[in-house]
Short mmCIF file of C-alpha atoms in Angstrom, two decimals:
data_model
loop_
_atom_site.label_atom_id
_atom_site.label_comp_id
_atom_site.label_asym_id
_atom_site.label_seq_id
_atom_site.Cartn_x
_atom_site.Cartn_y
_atom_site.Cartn_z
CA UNK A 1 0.00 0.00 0.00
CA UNK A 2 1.46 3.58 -1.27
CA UNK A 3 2.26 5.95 1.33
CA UNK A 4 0.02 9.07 1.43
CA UNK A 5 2.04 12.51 0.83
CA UNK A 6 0.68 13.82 4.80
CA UNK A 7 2.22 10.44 6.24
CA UNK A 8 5.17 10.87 4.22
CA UNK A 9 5.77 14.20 5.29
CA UNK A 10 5.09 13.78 9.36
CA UNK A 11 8.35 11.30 8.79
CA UNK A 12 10.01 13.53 7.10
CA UNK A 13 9.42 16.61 9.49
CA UNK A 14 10.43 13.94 12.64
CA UNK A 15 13.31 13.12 10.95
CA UNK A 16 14.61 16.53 10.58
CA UNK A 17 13.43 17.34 13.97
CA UNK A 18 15.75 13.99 14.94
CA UNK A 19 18.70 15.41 12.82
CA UNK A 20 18.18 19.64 14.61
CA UNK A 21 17.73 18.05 17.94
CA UNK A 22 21.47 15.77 17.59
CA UNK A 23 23.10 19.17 16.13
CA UNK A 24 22.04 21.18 18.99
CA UNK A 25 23.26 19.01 21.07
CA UNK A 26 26.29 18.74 19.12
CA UNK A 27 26.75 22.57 19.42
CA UNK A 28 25.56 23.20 22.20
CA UNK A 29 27.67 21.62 24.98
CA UNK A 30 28.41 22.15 28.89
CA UNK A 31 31.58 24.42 29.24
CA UNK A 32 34.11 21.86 31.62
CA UNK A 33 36.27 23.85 34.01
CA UNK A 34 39.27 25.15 32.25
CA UNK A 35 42.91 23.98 33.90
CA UNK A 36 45.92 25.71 33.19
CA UNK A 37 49.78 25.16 33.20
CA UNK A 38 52.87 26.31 32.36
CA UNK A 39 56.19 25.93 31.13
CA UNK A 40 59.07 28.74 29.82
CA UNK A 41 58.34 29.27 26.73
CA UNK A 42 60.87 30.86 23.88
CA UNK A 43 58.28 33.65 22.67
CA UNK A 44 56.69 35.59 24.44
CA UNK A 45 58.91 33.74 27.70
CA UNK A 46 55.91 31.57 29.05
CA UNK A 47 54.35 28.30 27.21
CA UNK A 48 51.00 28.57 28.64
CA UNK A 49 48.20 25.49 28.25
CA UNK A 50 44.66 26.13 29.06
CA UNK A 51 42.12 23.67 28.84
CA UNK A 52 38.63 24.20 27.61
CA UNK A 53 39.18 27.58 25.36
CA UNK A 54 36.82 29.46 22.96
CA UNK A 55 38.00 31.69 20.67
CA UNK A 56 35.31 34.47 19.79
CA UNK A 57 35.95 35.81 16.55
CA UNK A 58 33.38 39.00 16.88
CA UNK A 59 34.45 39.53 20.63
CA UNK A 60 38.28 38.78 18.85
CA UNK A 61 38.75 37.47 22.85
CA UNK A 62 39.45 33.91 23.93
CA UNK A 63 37.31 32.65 26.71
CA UNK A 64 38.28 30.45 29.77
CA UNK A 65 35.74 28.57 32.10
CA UNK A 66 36.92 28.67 36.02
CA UNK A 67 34.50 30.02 39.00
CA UNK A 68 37.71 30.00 41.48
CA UNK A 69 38.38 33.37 42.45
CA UNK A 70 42.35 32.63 42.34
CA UNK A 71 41.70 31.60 38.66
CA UNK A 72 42.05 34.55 36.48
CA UNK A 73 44.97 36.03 37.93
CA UNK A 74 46.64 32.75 37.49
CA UNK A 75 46.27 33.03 33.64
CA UNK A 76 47.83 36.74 34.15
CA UNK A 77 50.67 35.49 35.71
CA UNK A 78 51.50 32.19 34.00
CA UNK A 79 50.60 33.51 31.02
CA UNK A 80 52.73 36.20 30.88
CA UNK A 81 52.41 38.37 27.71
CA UNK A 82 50.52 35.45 26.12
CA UNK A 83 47.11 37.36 28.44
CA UNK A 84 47.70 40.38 26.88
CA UNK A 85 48.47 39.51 23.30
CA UNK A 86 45.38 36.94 23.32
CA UNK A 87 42.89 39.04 25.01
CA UNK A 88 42.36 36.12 27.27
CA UNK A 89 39.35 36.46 29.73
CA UNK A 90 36.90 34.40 32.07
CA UNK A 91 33.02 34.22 31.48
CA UNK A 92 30.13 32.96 33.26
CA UNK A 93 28.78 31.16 30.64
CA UNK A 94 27.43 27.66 30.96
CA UNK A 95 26.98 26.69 27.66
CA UNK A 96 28.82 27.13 24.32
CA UNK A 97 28.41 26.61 20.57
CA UNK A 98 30.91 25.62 18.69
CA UNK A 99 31.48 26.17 14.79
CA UNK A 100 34.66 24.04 15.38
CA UNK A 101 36.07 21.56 17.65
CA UNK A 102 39.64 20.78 17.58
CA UNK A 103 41.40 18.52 20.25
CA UNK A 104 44.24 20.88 20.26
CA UNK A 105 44.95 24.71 19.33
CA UNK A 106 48.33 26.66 18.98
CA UNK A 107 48.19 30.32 19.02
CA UNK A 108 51.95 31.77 18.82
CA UNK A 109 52.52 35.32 17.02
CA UNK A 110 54.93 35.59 13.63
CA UNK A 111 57.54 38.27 13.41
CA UNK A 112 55.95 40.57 11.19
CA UNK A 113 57.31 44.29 10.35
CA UNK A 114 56.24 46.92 8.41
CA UNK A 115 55.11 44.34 5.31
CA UNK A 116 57.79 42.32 5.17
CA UNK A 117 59.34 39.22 7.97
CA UNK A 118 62.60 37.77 8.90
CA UNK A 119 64.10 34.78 7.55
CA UNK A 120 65.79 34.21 10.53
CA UNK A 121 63.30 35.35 12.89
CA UNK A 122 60.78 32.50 11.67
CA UNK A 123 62.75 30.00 11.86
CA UNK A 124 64.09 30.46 15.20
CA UNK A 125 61.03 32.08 16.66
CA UNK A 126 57.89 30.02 15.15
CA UNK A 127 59.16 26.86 13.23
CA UNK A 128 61.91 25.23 14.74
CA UNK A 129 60.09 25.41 18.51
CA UNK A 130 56.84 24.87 16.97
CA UNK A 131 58.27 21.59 14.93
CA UNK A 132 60.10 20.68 18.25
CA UNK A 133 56.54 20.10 19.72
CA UNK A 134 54.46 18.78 16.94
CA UNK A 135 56.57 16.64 15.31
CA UNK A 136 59.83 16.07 17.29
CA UNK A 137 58.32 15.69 20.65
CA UNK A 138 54.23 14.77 20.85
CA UNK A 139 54.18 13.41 17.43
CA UNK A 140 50.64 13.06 17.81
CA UNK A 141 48.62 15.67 16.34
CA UNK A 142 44.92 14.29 15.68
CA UNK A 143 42.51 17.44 14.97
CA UNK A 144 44.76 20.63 15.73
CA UNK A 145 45.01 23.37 14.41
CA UNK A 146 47.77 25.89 14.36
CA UNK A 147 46.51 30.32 15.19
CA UNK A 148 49.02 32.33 14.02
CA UNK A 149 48.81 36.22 14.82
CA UNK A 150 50.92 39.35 14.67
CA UNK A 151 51.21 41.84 17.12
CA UNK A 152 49.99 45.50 16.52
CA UNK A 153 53.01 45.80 18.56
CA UNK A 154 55.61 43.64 19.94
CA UNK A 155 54.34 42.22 22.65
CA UNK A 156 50.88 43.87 22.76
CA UNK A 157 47.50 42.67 21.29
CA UNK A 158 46.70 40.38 18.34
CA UNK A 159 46.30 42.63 14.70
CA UNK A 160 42.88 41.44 13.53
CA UNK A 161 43.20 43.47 10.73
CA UNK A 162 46.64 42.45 9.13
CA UNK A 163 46.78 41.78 5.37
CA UNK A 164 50.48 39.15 6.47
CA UNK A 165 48.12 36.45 5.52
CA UNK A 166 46.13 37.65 3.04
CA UNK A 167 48.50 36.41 0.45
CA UNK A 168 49.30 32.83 0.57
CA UNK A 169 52.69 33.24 -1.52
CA UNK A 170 54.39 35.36 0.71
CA UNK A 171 57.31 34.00 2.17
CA UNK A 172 56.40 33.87 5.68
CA UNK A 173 53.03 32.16 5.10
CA UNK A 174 55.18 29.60 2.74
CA UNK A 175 57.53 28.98 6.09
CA UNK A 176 55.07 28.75 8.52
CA UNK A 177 52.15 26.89 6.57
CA UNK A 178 54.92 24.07 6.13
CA UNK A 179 54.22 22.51 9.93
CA UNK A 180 50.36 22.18 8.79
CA UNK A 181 51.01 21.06 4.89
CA UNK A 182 53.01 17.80 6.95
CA UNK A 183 50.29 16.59 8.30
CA UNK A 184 46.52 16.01 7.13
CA UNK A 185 45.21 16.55 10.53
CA UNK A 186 46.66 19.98 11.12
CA UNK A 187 44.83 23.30 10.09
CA UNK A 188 45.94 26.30 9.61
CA UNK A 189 43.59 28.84 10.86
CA UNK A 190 45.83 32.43 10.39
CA UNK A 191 44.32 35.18 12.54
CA UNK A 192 42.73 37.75 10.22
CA UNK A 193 39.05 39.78 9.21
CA UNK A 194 38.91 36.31 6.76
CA UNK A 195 38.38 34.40 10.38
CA UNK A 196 35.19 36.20 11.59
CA UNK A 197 33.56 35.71 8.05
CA UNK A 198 34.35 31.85 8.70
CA UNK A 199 33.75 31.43 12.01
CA UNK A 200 31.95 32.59 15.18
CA UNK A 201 32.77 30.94 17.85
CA UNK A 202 35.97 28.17 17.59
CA UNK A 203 36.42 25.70 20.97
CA UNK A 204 39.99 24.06 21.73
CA UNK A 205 40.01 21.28 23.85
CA UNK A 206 43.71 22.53 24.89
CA UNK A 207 45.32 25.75 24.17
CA UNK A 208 48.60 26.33 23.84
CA UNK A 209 49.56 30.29 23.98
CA UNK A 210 52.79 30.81 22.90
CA UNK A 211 56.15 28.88 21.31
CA UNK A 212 57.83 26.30 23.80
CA UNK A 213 61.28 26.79 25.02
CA UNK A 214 64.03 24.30 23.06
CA UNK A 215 67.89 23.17 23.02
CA UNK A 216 68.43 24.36 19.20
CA UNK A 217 72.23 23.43 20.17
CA UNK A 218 70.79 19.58 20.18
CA UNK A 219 72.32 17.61 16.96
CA UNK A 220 69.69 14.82 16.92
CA UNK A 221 67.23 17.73 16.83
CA UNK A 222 68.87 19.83 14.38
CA UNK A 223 69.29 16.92 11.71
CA UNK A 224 66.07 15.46 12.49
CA UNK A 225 64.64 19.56 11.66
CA UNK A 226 66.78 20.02 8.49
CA UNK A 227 65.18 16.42 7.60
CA UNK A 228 61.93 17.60 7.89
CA UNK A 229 62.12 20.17 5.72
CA UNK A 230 64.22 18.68 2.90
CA UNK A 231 61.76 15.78 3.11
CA UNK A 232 58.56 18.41 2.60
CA UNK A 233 60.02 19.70 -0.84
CA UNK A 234 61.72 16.48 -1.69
CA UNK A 235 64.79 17.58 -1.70
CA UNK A 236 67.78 14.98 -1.33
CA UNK A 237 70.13 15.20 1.63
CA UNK A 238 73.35 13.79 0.10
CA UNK A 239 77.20 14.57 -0.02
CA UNK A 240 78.82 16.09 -2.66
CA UNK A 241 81.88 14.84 -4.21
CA UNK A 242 83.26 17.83 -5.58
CA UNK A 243 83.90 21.15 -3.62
CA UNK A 244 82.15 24.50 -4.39
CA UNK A 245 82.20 27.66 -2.19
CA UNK A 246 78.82 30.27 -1.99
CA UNK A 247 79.48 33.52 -0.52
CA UNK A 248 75.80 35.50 0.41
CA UNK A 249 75.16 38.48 -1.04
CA UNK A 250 73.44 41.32 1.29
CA UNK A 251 71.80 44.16 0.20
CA UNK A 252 70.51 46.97 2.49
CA UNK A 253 73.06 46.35 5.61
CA UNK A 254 75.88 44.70 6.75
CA UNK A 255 77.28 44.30 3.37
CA UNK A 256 80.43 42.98 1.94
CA UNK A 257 81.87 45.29 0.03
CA UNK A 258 84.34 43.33 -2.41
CA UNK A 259 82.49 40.31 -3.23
CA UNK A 260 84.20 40.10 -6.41
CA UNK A 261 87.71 40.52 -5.37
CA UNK A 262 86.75 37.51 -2.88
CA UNK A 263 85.29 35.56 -5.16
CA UNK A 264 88.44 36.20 -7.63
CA UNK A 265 90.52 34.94 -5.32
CA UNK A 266 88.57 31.67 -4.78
CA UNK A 267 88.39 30.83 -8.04
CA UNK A 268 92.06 29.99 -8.09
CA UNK A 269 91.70 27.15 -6.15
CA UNK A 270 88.34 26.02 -6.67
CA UNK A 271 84.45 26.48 -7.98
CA UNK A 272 83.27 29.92 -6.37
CA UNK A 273 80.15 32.31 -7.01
CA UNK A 274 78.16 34.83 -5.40
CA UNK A 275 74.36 33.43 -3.73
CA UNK A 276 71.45 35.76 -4.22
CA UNK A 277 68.57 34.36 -2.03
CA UNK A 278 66.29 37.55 -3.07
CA UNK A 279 62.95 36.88 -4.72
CA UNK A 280 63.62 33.25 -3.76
CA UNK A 281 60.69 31.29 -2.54
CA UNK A 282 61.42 28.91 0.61
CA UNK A 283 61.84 25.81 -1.32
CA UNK A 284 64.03 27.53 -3.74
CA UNK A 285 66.35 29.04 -1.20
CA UNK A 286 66.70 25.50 0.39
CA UNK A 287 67.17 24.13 -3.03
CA UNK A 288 70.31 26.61 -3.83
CA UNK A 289 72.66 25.87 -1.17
CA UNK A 290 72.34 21.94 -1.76
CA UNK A 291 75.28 22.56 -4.77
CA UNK A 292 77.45 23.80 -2.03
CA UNK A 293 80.52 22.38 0.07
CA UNK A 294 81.46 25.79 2.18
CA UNK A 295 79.04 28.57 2.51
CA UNK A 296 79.82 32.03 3.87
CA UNK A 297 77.66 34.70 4.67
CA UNK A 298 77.70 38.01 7.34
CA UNK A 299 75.38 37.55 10.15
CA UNK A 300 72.19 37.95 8.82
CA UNK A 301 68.89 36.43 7.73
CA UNK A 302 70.33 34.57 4.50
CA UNK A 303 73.02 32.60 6.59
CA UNK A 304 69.57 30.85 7.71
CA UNK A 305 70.01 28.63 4.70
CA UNK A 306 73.48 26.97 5.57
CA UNK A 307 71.50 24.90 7.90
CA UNK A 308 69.79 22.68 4.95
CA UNK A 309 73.89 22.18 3.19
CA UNK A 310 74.50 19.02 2.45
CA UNK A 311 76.18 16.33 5.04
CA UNK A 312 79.94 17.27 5.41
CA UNK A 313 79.49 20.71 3.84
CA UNK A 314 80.84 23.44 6.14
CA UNK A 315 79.17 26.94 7.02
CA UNK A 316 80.66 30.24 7.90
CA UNK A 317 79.97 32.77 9.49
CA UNK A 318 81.34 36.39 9.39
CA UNK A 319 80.83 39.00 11.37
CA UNK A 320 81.20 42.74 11.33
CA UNK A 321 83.73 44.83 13.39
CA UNK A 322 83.17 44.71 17.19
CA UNK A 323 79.15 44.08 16.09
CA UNK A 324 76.88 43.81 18.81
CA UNK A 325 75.06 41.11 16.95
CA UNK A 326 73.46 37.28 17.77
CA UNK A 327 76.71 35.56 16.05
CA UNK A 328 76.28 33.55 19.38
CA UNK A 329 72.78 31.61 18.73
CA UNK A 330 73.48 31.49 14.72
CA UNK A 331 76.99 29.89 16.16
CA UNK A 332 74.84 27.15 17.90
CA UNK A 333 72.72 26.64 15.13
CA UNK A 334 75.46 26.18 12.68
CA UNK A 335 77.29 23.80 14.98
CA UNK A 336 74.43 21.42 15.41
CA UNK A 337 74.12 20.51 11.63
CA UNK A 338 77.33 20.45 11.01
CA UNK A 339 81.21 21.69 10.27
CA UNK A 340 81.61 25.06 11.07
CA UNK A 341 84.01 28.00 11.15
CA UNK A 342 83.98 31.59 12.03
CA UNK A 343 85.32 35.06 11.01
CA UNK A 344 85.78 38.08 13.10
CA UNK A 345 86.74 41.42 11.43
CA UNK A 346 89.02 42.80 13.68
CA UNK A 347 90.65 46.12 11.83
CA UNK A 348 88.82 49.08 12.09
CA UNK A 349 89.75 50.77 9.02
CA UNK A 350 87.99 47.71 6.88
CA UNK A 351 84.56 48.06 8.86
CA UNK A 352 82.43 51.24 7.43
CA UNK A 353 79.87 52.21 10.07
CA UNK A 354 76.09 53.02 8.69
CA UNK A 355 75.41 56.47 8.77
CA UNK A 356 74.12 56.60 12.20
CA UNK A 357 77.58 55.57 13.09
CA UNK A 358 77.05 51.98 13.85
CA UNK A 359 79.53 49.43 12.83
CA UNK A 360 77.40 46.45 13.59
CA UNK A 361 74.73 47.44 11.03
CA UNK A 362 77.74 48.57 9.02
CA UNK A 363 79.33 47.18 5.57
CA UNK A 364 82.88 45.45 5.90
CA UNK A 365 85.78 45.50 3.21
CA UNK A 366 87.16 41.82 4.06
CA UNK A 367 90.67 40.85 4.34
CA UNK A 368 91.61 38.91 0.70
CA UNK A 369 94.49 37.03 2.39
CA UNK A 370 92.41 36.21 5.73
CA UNK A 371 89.11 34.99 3.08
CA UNK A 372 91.70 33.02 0.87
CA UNK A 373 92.99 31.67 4.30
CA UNK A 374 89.30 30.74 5.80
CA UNK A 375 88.13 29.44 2.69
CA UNK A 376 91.63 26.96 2.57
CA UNK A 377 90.68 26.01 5.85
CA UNK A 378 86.85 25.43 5.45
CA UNK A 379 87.79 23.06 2.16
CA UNK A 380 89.60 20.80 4.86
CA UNK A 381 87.14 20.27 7.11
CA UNK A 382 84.45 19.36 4.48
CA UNK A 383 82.83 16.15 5.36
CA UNK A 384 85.05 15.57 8.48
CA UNK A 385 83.58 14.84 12.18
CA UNK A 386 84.50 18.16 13.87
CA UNK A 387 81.15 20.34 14.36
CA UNK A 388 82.69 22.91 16.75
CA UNK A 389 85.89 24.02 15.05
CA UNK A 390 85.77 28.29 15.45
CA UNK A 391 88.20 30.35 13.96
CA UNK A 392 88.79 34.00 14.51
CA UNK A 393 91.14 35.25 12.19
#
């Protein structure tokens, strides 16, 4: 016997009223008490987990659940900057709905400047602590998603309104989108006016705030890092069995001002060129230095690439007259993946200070005889054992 259309359309009105009433209570959910700890952190100095989080996209304020009076002022403290930057608060709510769920949420900020980012800055700041964590350390990373932000100023409250992610080809989206492109069950959810058009309201079972404190002086880290990313763009990790020397070019500051009577020089002895990373995606820069056997660069953002060289291949660094400059932590960097040397300028009348005086933003007229010298030396220690040779010649 047929159906009649009434009949069929009282099942088909329970039905839906089945299907609303299991979303609702889908979305709808009791807010647990949110926990917190803490840990240092690299950036902003705290590592700060929070259970039970919502992030309100049209407040642009992430909400904890806690009725202890003690509570609050906790997150202020262990939070640190994290608080301020995240716009962190308590509510009395006692129910939520949630666009999204995710098990796990990492909101850390980006060095960001005036349109443009640091090389440097990204990797030591955002991806090597953030890899440390995902991949190196928990390993398990079922339904997360990663927040990035950028401060409106350092160390002051997330930029809703910053076009840094409004173009997916920009470098620093390429570098940092590379921890959630490894893994299908990462998202990258960038913090931006494209967020509140997506979402309202987006719940994390766990917050981190933050980037965790690491040992980037750590070998088995270091290699397991440079792996990582070789393995993302495919990119072999194997000696070379001839030698070739790059020297980085700079361009706005701490320049070297006769690359080409270096380079000259070299060429006596061996294969030698000049490296120009500008316009250079990620991948591409990476890709570049794997012809090498000794790379030298000043202290600066572009040096960041001597940690993909090949195995045995030796990096050096150079740095500027009496600069008060982080030669230290690139010197720990550089150690941990491999051979390594380093050049101090020590005679005044080859540094030339910028014109606010300063030699450590300043361009340097190297030595010919000390370069010929370092470079003689570097060629030696390609592919041997010794990761913390320094030379300061």
């Amino acid at each position: 016997m047929e159906t009649s259309f009434p009949a069929t359309l009282l099942v088909c009105v329970a039905m839906f009223e089945l299907w609303l009433h299991h979303v609702t209570c889908e979305r709808s959910k009791v807010w647990l008490t949110s926990e917190i700890s803490t840990a240092d952190g690299h950036y902003p100095g705290k590592f700060c987990r929070i259970t039970n989080v919502v992030l309100r996209t049209r407040d642009r304020k992430l909400y904890f659940k806690n009725d202890n009076s003690d509570f609050k002022h906790n997150v202020e403290v262990a939070c640190n900057w994290n608080y301020i930057m995240w716009s962190i608060d308590k509510t009395s709510d006692h129910t939520i709905s949630c666009d999204k769920v995710y098990d796990s949420g990492y909101l850390f900020p980006i060095f960001y400047h005036y349109g443009n980012s640091n090389y440097y800055h990204l990797h030591y700041d955002t991806l090597m602590p953030l890899y440390h964590y995902l991949y190196y350390k928990k390993k398990n990373n079922k339904n997360t998603a990663l927040v990035p932000g950028v401060e409106t100023k350092r160390l002051e409250v997330i930029d809703w309104t910053t076009p840094a992610f409004d173009d997916e080809d920009k470098f620093w989206n390429r570098v940092v989108s590379i921890l959630s492109n490894a893994s299908p069950d990462i998202d990258m959810l960038p913090v931006n006016l494209n967020l509140i058009t997506t979402y309202d309201s987006i719940c994390f079972k766990t917050a981190y705030f933050g980037t965790p404190k690491i040992q980037r002086a750590d070998e088995k880290f270091m290699k397991s890092f440079v792996m990582f990313v070789k393995n993302h763009f495919n990119i072999s990790h194997n000696q070379l069995d001839t030698n070739r020397v790059g020297l980085i070019k700079r361009s706005n500051r701490r320049r070297i001002r006769n690359e080409e009577e270096l380079i000259k020089n070299i060429r006596k002895f061996t294969d030698a060129d000049v490296l120009v990373f500008e316009n250079m995606t990620f991948q591409e820069q990476v890709q570049a230095v794997q012809s090498y056997t000794v790379l030298i660069g000043m202290n600066g953002a572009g040096l960041t690439n001597a940690l993909y060289l090949p195995p045995g291949a030796v990096a050096i660094q150079m740095v500027p007259y009496k600069a008060q400059v982080n030669f230290a932590e690139f010197a720990k960097l550089l150690k941990a993946r491999g051979p390594y040397l380093e050049w101090h300028n020590k005679h005044e009348h080859l540094s030339v200070a910028n014109h606010n005086g300063d030699h450590s933003q300043g361009d340097t007229i190297v030595n010919v005889k000390e370069f010929v010298t370092l470079v003689k030396e570097a060629l030696k220690l390609v592919n041997s054992d010794n990761h913390l040779v320094k030379s300061e010649l």
